[in-house]
Amino acid sequence: MSASSPTAVIAATGLFTPEQSISNAELVAAYNAWAELENARNADEIAAGTREALTPSSVEFIEKASGIKSRFVLDKTGVLDPERMVPHLPERPNEDLSILAEMAVKAARDAIAAWGKPVSEIGAVLCAASNMQRPYPAMAIEVQQALGIEGFAFDMNVACSSATFGIKTAADFIASGSVKAVLMVNPEVCSAHLNFKDRDSHFIFGDVATAVIIESAEQAGPGGWDILGTRLKTTFSNNIRNNFGFLNNAAPEGIGKPDKMFVQQGRKVFKDVVPMVSEMIVSHANDLGLEPTELKRLWLHQANINMNEMIGRKVLGRDPAPSENVIILDEYANTSSAGSVIAFHLHQEGMVPGEVGLICSFGAGYSAGTVFVRKRG
C-alpha cells in the first residue's frame, strides 16, 4: 500500500464509554484501606521483620507516574470495596449477549451511524482486543450476529497493539479484493484483569469499547481518512505479561496468584519501547516519503503521559503542542487496544484535507503498529 494510491479508507469510528468513573482519590482511598487491613492481619510478621508493610498509594504518585486522573469502569462498587478489590460482573446465560459483545455492539452502532451506510456492505468483523472473555465461539462472530452482518468474523489479540494490527488486517483484506468494508471492534474490560492490590499498577487501566469501519477507497464517499501505509512489529519480552489461561486448571496451585493478572516491569518497558516505537515511526514515515516533523497529529497508545511526550519529542524533533500529541489517558486511563482509537475518534478537529496524522499503538509482546492517515476532502 503506497502513500500515492491508497486502497483503503478509515470511513468512521465509534465509542462506547461506561457510565461509571473512578477518580484517583477514590481509588487511593480503597487501596489504602485494603493495605491497612493487610498490614493489621500480618502485624506479627511485619514486627518480626519477615514481611514488609504495604506502602500507601497517593493521588500525587499516580499522576506523576502516569498522568492518569480517572478511569471509566463497568462496575466501581466491587473495585472500591477493600474486602473485594475486583469488579462485580455476573455471568450471563449463553442466550444473552455477552459483556464484551454488548460493549462492542454499542461502539459499532455509533460507528455505523456515522458511516451512514447499511451493514449489508460490511463483509467482515474483527474483534481486536487484549483479552477475550472466552476462547470460543469468537466474540467477533457474536458481534456479527447481533448486528446482522454477513460474511466472516474472527478474534485477534495483540494486547495493546490489537487495534492497529486490526486496521492493517482489514486494509489488507480490502486491498486483496476479499471484501469492500470491514468492521473492527475493540471491547476492553481491563478492570477485570488488573490487580487492584498492586500499588505500582492499581491505577493503570479503564474499561471502554471502540469501533472502526475500514472501507475500500473505490466506494468510499467524501470525508474519512486515506490509509497511506501500515506497519507492524513484534519482539518477544516478558516485561508485560498475563499468565491467565485454560492450562491454569491443570495446575490449580497457581490459580489466583498475581501472575494470572496484568504484570509489568514498568521502567524496563519504558526504556525498551520508547526508542523502538520512535524509530519505527520515523522509518515508516521516511519510507512513505513523509517528513515526520510535518505530522499534524499523533494519536498514540494511551499508556503513560511521560512515554507519549518523549515519543512525540523524538518524532517531531521538538516539544509537541497538546493539540498535536493527543492525550486522553487523563480521563480514560490506559484502555489497552482502544486508547489510540479513542484519541483519534475524539480529536480530529482542526485537521484539513491533505494533512497527515499517525495512529500508533504499542504494548505487550512487545508489539507495535503504525497507521499513517491523510484527511480526505
PDB file of C-alpha atoms in Angstrom, residues 53-179:
ATOM      1  CA  ALA A  53       4.491  -3.466  55.447  1.00  0.00           C
ATOM      2  CA  LEU A  54       2.466  -2.317  52.456  1.00  0.00           C
ATOM      3  CA  THR A  55       3.106   1.296  51.440  1.00  0.00           C
ATOM      4  CA  PRO A  56       0.139   3.644  50.938  1.00  0.00           C
ATOM      5  CA  SER A  57      -0.668   4.953  47.472  1.00  0.00           C
ATOM      6  CA  SER A  58      -1.391   8.618  46.724  1.00  0.00           C
ATOM      7  CA  VAL A  59      -3.026  10.800  44.112  1.00  0.00           C
ATOM      8  CA  GLU A  60       0.264  12.642  43.601  1.00  0.00           C
ATOM      9  CA  PHE A  61       2.151   9.392  42.971  1.00  0.00           C
ATOM     10  CA  ILE A  62      -0.363   8.225  40.360  1.00  0.00           C
ATOM     11  CA  GLU A  63      -0.495  11.486  38.428  1.00  0.00           C
ATOM     12  CA  LYS A  64       3.285  11.926  38.399  1.00  0.00           C
ATOM     13  CA  ALA A  65       3.897   8.332  37.325  1.00  0.00           C
ATOM     14  CA  SER A  66       1.235   8.166  34.616  1.00  0.00           C
ATOM     15  CA  GLY A  67      -0.728  11.366  34.019  1.00  0.00           C
ATOM     16  CA  ILE A  68      -3.927   9.446  34.791  1.00  0.00           C
ATOM     17  CA  LYS A  69      -6.600  11.261  36.812  1.00  0.00           C
ATOM     18  CA  SER A  70      -9.621   8.974  36.420  1.00  0.00           C
ATOM     19  CA  ARG A  71     -10.885   5.929  34.572  1.00  0.00           C
ATOM     20  CA  PHE A  72     -14.240   4.573  33.386  1.00  0.00           C
ATOM     21  CA  VAL A  73     -15.287   1.114  34.589  1.00  0.00           C
ATOM     22  CA  LEU A  74     -18.256  -1.203  34.220  1.00  0.00           C
ATOM     23  CA  ASP A  75     -18.511  -1.647  37.999  1.00  0.00           C
ATOM     24  CA  LYS A  76     -16.881   0.631  40.563  1.00  0.00           C
ATOM     25  CA  THR A  77     -18.553  -0.818  43.663  1.00  0.00           C
ATOM     26  CA  GLY A  78     -16.562  -4.052  43.607  1.00  0.00           C
ATOM     27  CA  VAL A  79     -13.315  -2.290  42.742  1.00  0.00           C
ATOM     28  CA  LEU A  80     -13.663   0.176  45.622  1.00  0.00           C
ATOM     29  CA  ASP A  81     -14.634  -2.451  48.219  1.00  0.00           C
ATOM     30  CA  PRO A  82     -11.459  -3.063  50.314  1.00  0.00           C
ATOM     31  CA  GLU A  83     -12.678  -6.597  51.031  1.00  0.00           C
ATOM     32  CA  ARG A  84     -13.087  -7.364  47.310  1.00  0.00           C
ATOM     33  CA  MET A  85     -10.989  -5.129  45.000  1.00  0.00           C
ATOM     34  CA  VAL A  86     -12.447  -6.755  41.866  1.00  0.00           C
ATOM     35  CA  PRO A  87     -15.363  -5.586  39.678  1.00  0.00           C
ATOM     36  CA  HIS A  88     -18.626  -7.473  40.122  1.00  0.00           C
ATOM     37  CA  LEU A  89     -19.692  -8.683  36.671  1.00  0.00           C
ATOM     38  CA  PRO A  90     -22.180 -11.578  36.969  1.00  0.00           C
ATOM     39  CA  GLU A  91     -22.132 -14.367  34.410  1.00  0.00           C
ATOM     40  CA  ARG A  92     -24.861 -14.210  31.795  1.00  0.00           C
ATOM     41  CA  PRO A  93     -26.846 -17.060  30.235  1.00  0.00           C
ATOM     42  CA  ASN A  94     -25.459 -18.230  26.910  1.00  0.00           C
ATOM     43  CA  GLU A  95     -28.622 -16.956  25.240  1.00  0.00           C
ATOM     44  CA  ASP A  96     -27.854 -13.371  26.318  1.00  0.00           C
ATOM     45  CA  LEU A  97     -25.404 -11.062  24.593  1.00  0.00           C
ATOM     46  CA  SER A  98     -22.080 -11.391  26.403  1.00  0.00           C
ATOM     47  CA  ILE A  99     -20.481  -8.441  28.179  1.00  0.00           C
ATOM     48  CA  LEU A 100     -17.704  -7.788  25.656  1.00  0.00           C
ATOM     49  CA  ALA A 101     -20.044  -8.276  22.704  1.00  0.00           C
ATOM     50  CA  GLU A 102     -22.563  -5.846  24.192  1.00  0.00           C
ATOM     51  CA  MET A 103     -19.887  -3.169  24.576  1.00  0.00           C
ATOM     52  CA  ALA A 104     -18.590  -3.825  21.073  1.00  0.00           C
ATOM     53  CA  VAL A 105     -22.074  -3.625  19.556  1.00  0.00           C
ATOM     54  CA  LYS A 106     -22.691  -0.240  21.193  1.00  0.00           C
ATOM     55  CA  ALA A 107     -19.425   1.157  19.810  1.00  0.00           C
ATOM     56  CA  ALA A 108     -20.139  -0.435  16.422  1.00  0.00           C
ATOM     57  CA  ARG A 109     -23.583   1.137  16.190  1.00  0.00           C
ATOM     58  CA  ASP A 110     -22.029   4.516  16.904  1.00  0.00           C
ATOM     59  CA  ALA A 111     -19.588   3.977  14.018  1.00  0.00           C
ATOM     60  CA  ILE A 112     -22.270   2.627  11.671  1.00  0.00           C
ATOM     61  CA  ALA A 113     -24.475   5.663  12.339  1.00  0.00           C
ATOM     62  CA  ALA A 114     -21.573   7.974  11.495  1.00  0.00           C
ATOM     63  CA  TRP A 115     -20.820   5.946   8.365  1.00  0.00           C
ATOM     64  CA  GLY A 116     -24.394   6.213   7.109  1.00  0.00           C
ATOM     65  CA  LYS A 117     -24.422   3.013   5.062  1.00  0.00           C
ATOM     66  CA  PRO A 118     -26.229  -0.322   5.561  1.00  0.00           C
ATOM     67  CA  VAL A 119     -24.425  -3.148   7.357  1.00  0.00           C
ATOM     68  CA  SER A 120     -25.022  -5.294   4.276  1.00  0.00           C
ATOM     69  CA  GLU A 121     -21.963  -3.568   2.780  1.00  0.00           C
ATOM     70  CA  ILE A 122     -19.707  -4.889   5.569  1.00  0.00           C
ATOM     71  CA  GLY A 123     -18.026  -8.176   4.645  1.00  0.00           C
ATOM     72  CA  ALA A 124     -16.032  -8.964   7.776  1.00  0.00           C
ATOM     73  CA  VAL A 125     -15.924  -8.268  11.513  1.00  0.00           C
ATOM     74  CA  LEU A 126     -12.721  -8.300  13.555  1.00  0.00           C
ATOM     75  CA  CYS A 127     -12.695  -8.231  17.351  1.00  0.00           C
ATOM     76  CA  ALA A 128      -9.209  -6.995  18.221  1.00  0.00           C
ATOM     77  CA  ALA A 129      -8.625  -6.697  21.965  1.00  0.00           C
ATOM     78  CA  SER A 130      -6.188  -7.553  24.743  1.00  0.00           C
ATOM     79  CA  ASN A 131      -8.421 -10.118  26.440  1.00  0.00           C
ATOM     80  CA  MET A 132     -11.425 -12.174  25.380  1.00  0.00           C
ATOM     81  CA  GLN A 133     -13.916 -13.390  27.953  1.00  0.00           C
ATOM     82  CA  ARG A 134     -13.950 -16.871  26.404  1.00  0.00           C
ATOM     83  CA  PRO A 135     -11.949 -18.860  23.836  1.00  0.00           C
ATOM     84  CA  TYR A 136     -14.926 -19.751  21.605  1.00  0.00           C
ATOM     85  CA  PRO A 137     -17.231 -19.052  19.908  1.00  0.00           C
ATOM     86  CA  ALA A 138     -15.393 -15.933  18.802  1.00  0.00           C
ATOM     87  CA  MET A 139     -16.558 -12.616  20.210  1.00  0.00           C
ATOM     88  CA  ALA A 140     -16.428 -11.221  16.670  1.00  0.00           C
ATOM     89  CA  ILE A 141     -18.946 -13.802  15.450  1.00  0.00           C
ATOM     90  CA  GLU A 142     -21.317 -12.893  18.287  1.00  0.00           C
ATOM     91  CA  VAL A 143     -20.992  -9.211  17.343  1.00  0.00           C
ATOM     92  CA  GLN A 144     -21.524 -10.115  13.682  1.00  0.00           C
ATOM     93  CA  GLN A 145     -24.746 -11.953  14.540  1.00  0.00           C
ATOM     94  CA  ALA A 146     -26.037  -9.165  16.793  1.00  0.00           C
ATOM     95  CA  LEU A 147     -25.575  -6.591  14.035  1.00  0.00           C
ATOM     96  CA  GLY A 148     -26.942  -8.759  11.222  1.00  0.00           C
ATOM     97  CA  ILE A 149     -23.707  -8.758   9.209  1.00  0.00           C
ATOM     98  CA  GLU A 150     -22.970 -11.457   6.619  1.00  0.00           C
ATOM     99  CA  GLY A 151     -19.512 -12.706   5.642  1.00  0.00           C
ATOM    100  CA  PHE A 152     -16.977 -13.813   8.240  1.00  0.00           C
ATOM    101  CA  ALA A 153     -15.635 -12.762  11.629  1.00  0.00           C
ATOM    102  CA  PHE A 154     -12.782 -13.670  13.952  1.00  0.00           C
ATOM    103  CA  ASP A 155     -10.931 -12.536  17.070  1.00  0.00           C
ATOM    104  CA  MET A 156      -7.345 -11.339  17.293  1.00  0.00           C
ATOM    105  CA  ASN A 157      -5.222 -10.475  20.313  1.00  0.00           C
ATOM    106  CA  VAL A 158      -2.037  -8.433  20.105  1.00  0.00           C
ATOM    107  CA  ALA A 159      -2.546  -6.837  23.526  1.00  0.00           C
ATOM    108  CA  CYS A 160      -2.428  -3.028  23.423  1.00  0.00           C
ATOM    109  CA  SER A 161      -1.473  -3.085  19.731  1.00  0.00           C
ATOM    110  CA  SER A 162      -4.573  -5.013  18.685  1.00  0.00           C
ATOM    111  CA  ALA A 163      -6.326  -2.058  17.017  1.00  0.00           C
ATOM    112  CA  THR A 164      -3.512  -1.132  14.645  1.00  0.00           C
ATOM    113  CA  PHE A 165      -2.975  -4.806  13.828  1.00  0.00           C
ATOM    114  CA  GLY A 166      -6.710  -4.986  13.142  1.00  0.00           C
ATOM    115  CA  ILE A 167      -6.656  -1.932  10.874  1.00  0.00           C
ATOM    116  CA  LYS A 168      -3.722  -3.425   8.972  1.00  0.00           C
ATOM    117  CA  THR A 169      -5.540  -6.749   8.602  1.00  0.00           C
ATOM    118  CA  ALA A 170      -8.720  -5.033   7.423  1.00  0.00           C
ATOM    119  CA  ALA A 171      -6.836  -2.855   4.930  1.00  0.00           C
ATOM    120  CA  ASP A 172      -5.094  -5.934   3.525  1.00  0.00           C
ATOM    121  CA  PHE A 173      -8.403  -7.782   3.114  1.00  0.00           C
ATOM    122  CA  ILE A 174      -9.705  -4.784   1.168  1.00  0.00           C
ATOM    123  CA  ALA A 175      -6.551  -4.474  -0.940  1.00  0.00           C
ATOM    124  CA  SER A 176      -6.820  -8.168  -1.875  1.00  0.00           C
ATOM    125  CA  GLY A 177     -10.411  -7.719  -3.020  1.00  0.00           C
ATOM    126  CA  SER A 178     -11.793 -10.132  -0.407  1.00  0.00           C
ATOM    127  CA  VAL A 179     -14.229  -7.568   0.996  1.00  0.00           C
TER     128      VAL A 179
END
